[in-house]
């Protein structure tokens, strides 16, 4: 088993990335990401968001949880900004809840300060504050 762990660079029972996206009863779209985010997973999440937007969703409020987050996969094409160019005006707010060490990189990745909607980061124990901000 150790040879497999060395070959894969991770334990076989722990995926390199996890993502779950759902609409909560209050209208907030909750997204949970764990592990190392890759472009294919981001594309899948954006496809779900695109479907909701094209079905009439407006002023989306997104609550992004970074759980056991380990960054972005190196070598993937992160320069593809098509989703944000087409749909960023449909996203009113993004609240990110996670480890403070990811704050600067995550806000940069989300284009905070350069987008129609606001994005804010909240330390992982401040989910309530993140939800309150989204509700404003």
PDB file of C-alpha atoms in Angstrom:
ATOM      1  CA  UNK A   1       0.000   0.000   0.000  1.00  0.00           C
ATOM      2  CA  UNK A   2       2.878   2.425   0.668  1.00  0.00           C
ATOM      3  CA  UNK A   3       4.063   2.085  -2.938  1.00  0.00           C
ATOM      4  CA  UNK A   4       0.589   3.073  -4.150  1.00  0.00           C
ATOM      5  CA  UNK A   5       0.503   6.060  -1.811  1.00  0.00           C
ATOM      6  CA  UNK A   6       3.891   7.219  -3.114  1.00  0.00           C
ATOM      7  CA  UNK A   7       2.826   6.679  -6.719  1.00  0.00           C
ATOM      8  CA  UNK A   8      -0.423   8.602  -6.343  1.00  0.00           C
ATOM      9  CA  UNK A   9       0.886  11.204  -3.936  1.00  0.00           C
ATOM     10  CA  UNK A  10      -2.189  10.769  -1.753  1.00  0.00           C
ATOM     11  CA  UNK A  11      -4.050   8.068   0.087  1.00  0.00           C
ATOM     12  CA  UNK A  12      -6.271   6.000  -2.238  1.00  0.00           C
ATOM     13  CA  UNK A  13      -9.370   6.564  -0.084  1.00  0.00           C
ATOM     14  CA  UNK A  14      -9.057  10.365  -0.101  1.00  0.00           C
ATOM     15  CA  UNK A  15      -9.994  12.062  -3.393  1.00  0.00           C
ATOM     16  CA  UNK A  16      -7.847  14.919  -4.636  1.00  0.00           C
ATOM     17  CA  UNK A  17     -10.903  17.200  -4.793  1.00  0.00           C
ATOM     18  CA  UNK A  18     -14.462  17.174  -3.510  1.00  0.00           C
ATOM     19  CA  UNK A  19     -17.204  19.574  -4.521  1.00  0.00           C
ATOM     20  CA  UNK A  20     -20.889  19.815  -3.668  1.00  0.00           C
ATOM     21  CA  UNK A  21     -23.208  22.547  -4.950  1.00  0.00           C
ATOM     22  CA  UNK A  22     -26.808  22.995  -3.804  1.00  0.00           C
ATOM     23  CA  UNK A  23     -29.479  25.634  -3.446  1.00  0.00           C
ATOM     24  CA  UNK A  24     -30.574  26.136   0.152  1.00  0.00           C
ATOM     25  CA  UNK A  25     -34.195  26.942   1.103  1.00  0.00           C
ATOM     26  CA  UNK A  26     -33.236  30.607   1.726  1.00  0.00           C
ATOM     27  CA  UNK A  27     -32.072  30.964  -1.883  1.00  0.00           C
ATOM     28  CA  UNK A  28     -28.355  30.884  -1.088  1.00  0.00           C
ATOM     29  CA  UNK A  29     -26.258  28.635  -3.295  1.00  0.00           C
ATOM     30  CA  UNK A  30     -23.894  26.684  -1.047  1.00  0.00           C
ATOM     31  CA  UNK A  31     -20.699  25.320  -2.552  1.00  0.00           C
ATOM     32  CA  UNK A  32     -18.326  23.114  -0.578  1.00  0.00           C
ATOM     33  CA  UNK A  33     -14.856  22.510  -1.975  1.00  0.00           C
ATOM     34  CA  UNK A  34     -12.188  20.350  -0.405  1.00  0.00           C
ATOM     35  CA  UNK A  35      -8.776  19.150  -1.481  1.00  0.00           C
ATOM     36  CA  UNK A  36      -6.923  20.506  -4.496  1.00  0.00           C
ATOM     37  CA  UNK A  37      -9.320  22.227  -6.891  1.00  0.00           C
ATOM     38  CA  UNK A  38      -8.848  21.323 -10.546  1.00  0.00           C
ATOM     39  CA  UNK A  39     -10.254  23.059 -13.624  1.00  0.00           C
ATOM     40  CA  UNK A  40     -12.559  20.158 -14.543  1.00  0.00           C
ATOM     41  CA  UNK A  41     -14.302  20.386 -11.167  1.00  0.00           C
ATOM     42  CA  UNK A  42     -14.616  24.165 -11.484  1.00  0.00           C
ATOM     43  CA  UNK A  43     -16.101  23.699 -14.963  1.00  0.00           C
ATOM     44  CA  UNK A  44     -18.700  21.284 -13.544  1.00  0.00           C
ATOM     45  CA  UNK A  45     -19.660  23.720 -10.771  1.00  0.00           C
ATOM     46  CA  UNK A  46     -19.898  26.560 -13.289  1.00  0.00           C
ATOM     47  CA  UNK A  47     -22.132  24.405 -15.530  1.00  0.00           C
ATOM     48  CA  UNK A  48     -24.604  23.975 -12.649  1.00  0.00           C
ATOM     49  CA  UNK A  49     -24.490  27.713 -11.930  1.00  0.00           C
ATOM     50  CA  UNK A  50     -24.920  28.505 -15.642  1.00  0.00           C
ATOM     51  CA  UNK A  51     -28.001  26.251 -15.780  1.00  0.00           C
ATOM     52  CA  UNK A  52     -29.560  28.101 -12.823  1.00  0.00           C
ATOM     53  CA  UNK A  53     -28.770  31.499 -14.341  1.00  0.00           C
ATOM     54  CA  UNK A  54     -30.181  30.527 -17.736  1.00  0.00           C
ATOM     55  CA  UNK A  55     -33.300  29.216 -15.953  1.00  0.00           C
ATOM     56  CA  UNK A  56     -33.871  32.730 -14.588  1.00  0.00           C
ATOM     57  CA  UNK A  57     -31.872  32.921 -11.360  1.00  0.00           C
ATOM     58  CA  UNK A  58     -30.726  36.495 -10.719  1.00  0.00           C
ATOM     59  CA  UNK A  59     -28.658  38.164  -8.034  1.00  0.00           C
ATOM     60  CA  UNK A  60     -27.227  34.849  -6.875  1.00  0.00           C
ATOM     61  CA  UNK A  61     -25.754  34.743  -3.409  1.00  0.00           C
ATOM     62  CA  UNK A  62     -23.048  32.119  -3.049  1.00  0.00           C
ATOM     63  CA  UNK A  63     -21.715  30.693   0.200  1.00  0.00           C
ATOM     64  CA  UNK A  64     -18.400  29.007  -0.565  1.00  0.00           C
ATOM     65  CA  UNK A  65     -16.965  26.679   2.073  1.00  0.00           C
ATOM     66  CA  UNK A  66     -13.293  25.739   1.774  1.00  0.00           C
ATOM     67  CA  UNK A  67     -13.093  22.479   3.723  1.00  0.00           C
ATOM     68  CA  UNK A  68      -9.684  20.824   3.969  1.00  0.00           C
ATOM     69  CA  UNK A  69      -8.823  23.025   0.989  1.00  0.00           C
ATOM     70  CA  UNK A  70      -5.308  22.607  -0.362  1.00  0.00           C
ATOM     71  CA  UNK A  71      -5.247  25.074  -3.243  1.00  0.00           C
ATOM     72  CA  UNK A  72      -5.483  24.948  -7.017  1.00  0.00           C
ATOM     73  CA  UNK A  73      -4.053  22.247  -9.270  1.00  0.00           C
ATOM     74  CA  UNK A  74      -0.897  23.400 -10.980  1.00  0.00           C
ATOM     75  CA  UNK A  75      -0.798  23.125 -14.737  1.00  0.00           C
ATOM     76  CA  UNK A  76      -4.550  23.549 -15.299  1.00  0.00           C
ATOM     77  CA  UNK A  77      -5.765  26.389 -17.553  1.00  0.00           C
ATOM     78  CA  UNK A  78      -6.955  28.889 -14.969  1.00  0.00           C
ATOM     79  CA  UNK A  79      -6.941  31.718 -17.537  1.00  0.00           C
ATOM     80  CA  UNK A  80     -10.360  30.742 -18.947  1.00  0.00           C
ATOM     81  CA  UNK A  81     -12.610  33.567 -17.733  1.00  0.00           C
ATOM     82  CA  UNK A  82     -15.575  32.850 -20.033  1.00  0.00           C
ATOM     83  CA  UNK A  83     -18.014  32.058 -17.203  1.00  0.00           C
ATOM     84  CA  UNK A  84     -17.211  35.251 -15.304  1.00  0.00           C
ATOM     85  CA  UNK A  85     -17.308  37.367 -18.466  1.00  0.00           C
ATOM     86  CA  UNK A  86     -20.772  36.091 -19.378  1.00  0.00           C
ATOM     87  CA  UNK A  87     -22.406  35.646 -15.983  1.00  0.00           C
ATOM     88  CA  UNK A  88     -20.616  37.708 -13.340  1.00  0.00           C
ATOM     89  CA  UNK A  89     -23.395  40.310 -13.318  1.00  0.00           C
ATOM     90  CA  UNK A  90     -25.811  37.569 -12.190  1.00  0.00           C
ATOM     91  CA  UNK A  91     -23.822  36.911  -9.004  1.00  0.00           C
ATOM     92  CA  UNK A  92     -24.617  39.513  -6.342  1.00  0.00           C
ATOM     93  CA  UNK A  93     -22.407  38.280  -3.492  1.00  0.00           C
ATOM     94  CA  UNK A  94     -19.919  35.553  -2.689  1.00  0.00           C
ATOM     95  CA  UNK A  95     -19.093  34.797   0.941  1.00  0.00           C
ATOM     96  CA  UNK A  96     -16.113  32.501   1.430  1.00  0.00           C
ATOM     97  CA  UNK A  97     -15.693  30.588   4.696  1.00  0.00           C
ATOM     98  CA  UNK A  98     -12.343  28.926   5.283  1.00  0.00           C
ATOM     99  CA  UNK A  99      -8.889  28.962   6.787  1.00  0.00           C
ATOM    100  CA  UNK A 100      -7.494  32.532   6.888  1.00  0.00           C
ATOM    101  CA  UNK A 101      -4.331  31.387   5.071  1.00  0.00           C
ATOM    102  CA  UNK A 102      -6.414  31.108   1.860  1.00  0.00           C
ATOM    103  CA  UNK A 103      -8.014  34.562   2.065  1.00  0.00           C
ATOM    104  CA  UNK A 104      -5.767  36.569  -0.274  1.00  0.00           C
ATOM    105  CA  UNK A 105      -5.459  33.881  -2.952  1.00  0.00           C
ATOM    106  CA  UNK A 106      -9.170  33.055  -2.914  1.00  0.00           C
ATOM    107  CA  UNK A 107     -10.276  36.676  -3.203  1.00  0.00           C
ATOM    108  CA  UNK A 108      -7.794  37.190  -6.031  1.00  0.00           C
ATOM    109  CA  UNK A 109      -9.092  34.050  -7.763  1.00  0.00           C
ATOM    110  CA  UNK A 110     -12.676  35.333  -7.441  1.00  0.00           C
ATOM    111  CA  UNK A 111     -11.756  38.742  -8.842  1.00  0.00           C
ATOM    112  CA  UNK A 112     -12.792  40.577  -5.679  1.00  0.00           C
ATOM    113  CA  UNK A 113     -12.796  44.318  -6.255  1.00  0.00           C
ATOM    114  CA  UNK A 114     -12.999  43.844 -10.028  1.00  0.00           C
ATOM    115  CA  UNK A 115     -16.399  42.248 -10.337  1.00  0.00           C
ATOM    116  CA  UNK A 116     -20.031  43.370 -10.306  1.00  0.00           C
ATOM    117  CA  UNK A 117     -20.848  41.575  -7.058  1.00  0.00           C
ATOM    118  CA  UNK A 118     -18.896  41.757  -3.848  1.00  0.00           C
ATOM    119  CA  UNK A 119     -16.796  38.898  -2.473  1.00  0.00           C
ATOM    120  CA  UNK A 120     -15.774  38.656   1.188  1.00  0.00           C
ATOM    121  CA  UNK A 121     -13.780  36.149   3.198  1.00  0.00           C
ATOM    122  CA  UNK A 122     -14.785  34.916   6.657  1.00  0.00           C
ATOM    123  CA  UNK A 123     -12.681  32.695   8.940  1.00  0.00           C
ATOM    124  CA  UNK A 124     -14.119  29.187   9.232  1.00  0.00           C
ATOM    125  CA  UNK A 125     -15.715  29.765  12.630  1.00  0.00           C
ATOM    126  CA  UNK A 126     -17.692  32.759  11.307  1.00  0.00           C
ATOM    127  CA  UNK A 127     -20.234  30.991   9.106  1.00  0.00           C
ATOM    128  CA  UNK A 128     -23.043  32.872  10.882  1.00  0.00           C
ATOM    129  CA  UNK A 129     -21.499  36.227   9.987  1.00  0.00           C
ATOM    130  CA  UNK A 130     -21.073  35.097   6.386  1.00  0.00           C
ATOM    131  CA  UNK A 131     -24.729  34.082   6.203  1.00  0.00           C
ATOM    132  CA  UNK A 132     -25.828  37.367   7.823  1.00  0.00           C
ATOM    133  CA  UNK A 133     -23.811  39.350   5.275  1.00  0.00           C
ATOM    134  CA  UNK A 134     -25.379  37.405   2.404  1.00  0.00           C
ATOM    135  CA  UNK A 135     -28.842  38.135   3.826  1.00  0.00           C
ATOM    136  CA  UNK A 136     -28.263  41.929   3.875  1.00  0.00           C
TER     137      UNK A 136
END
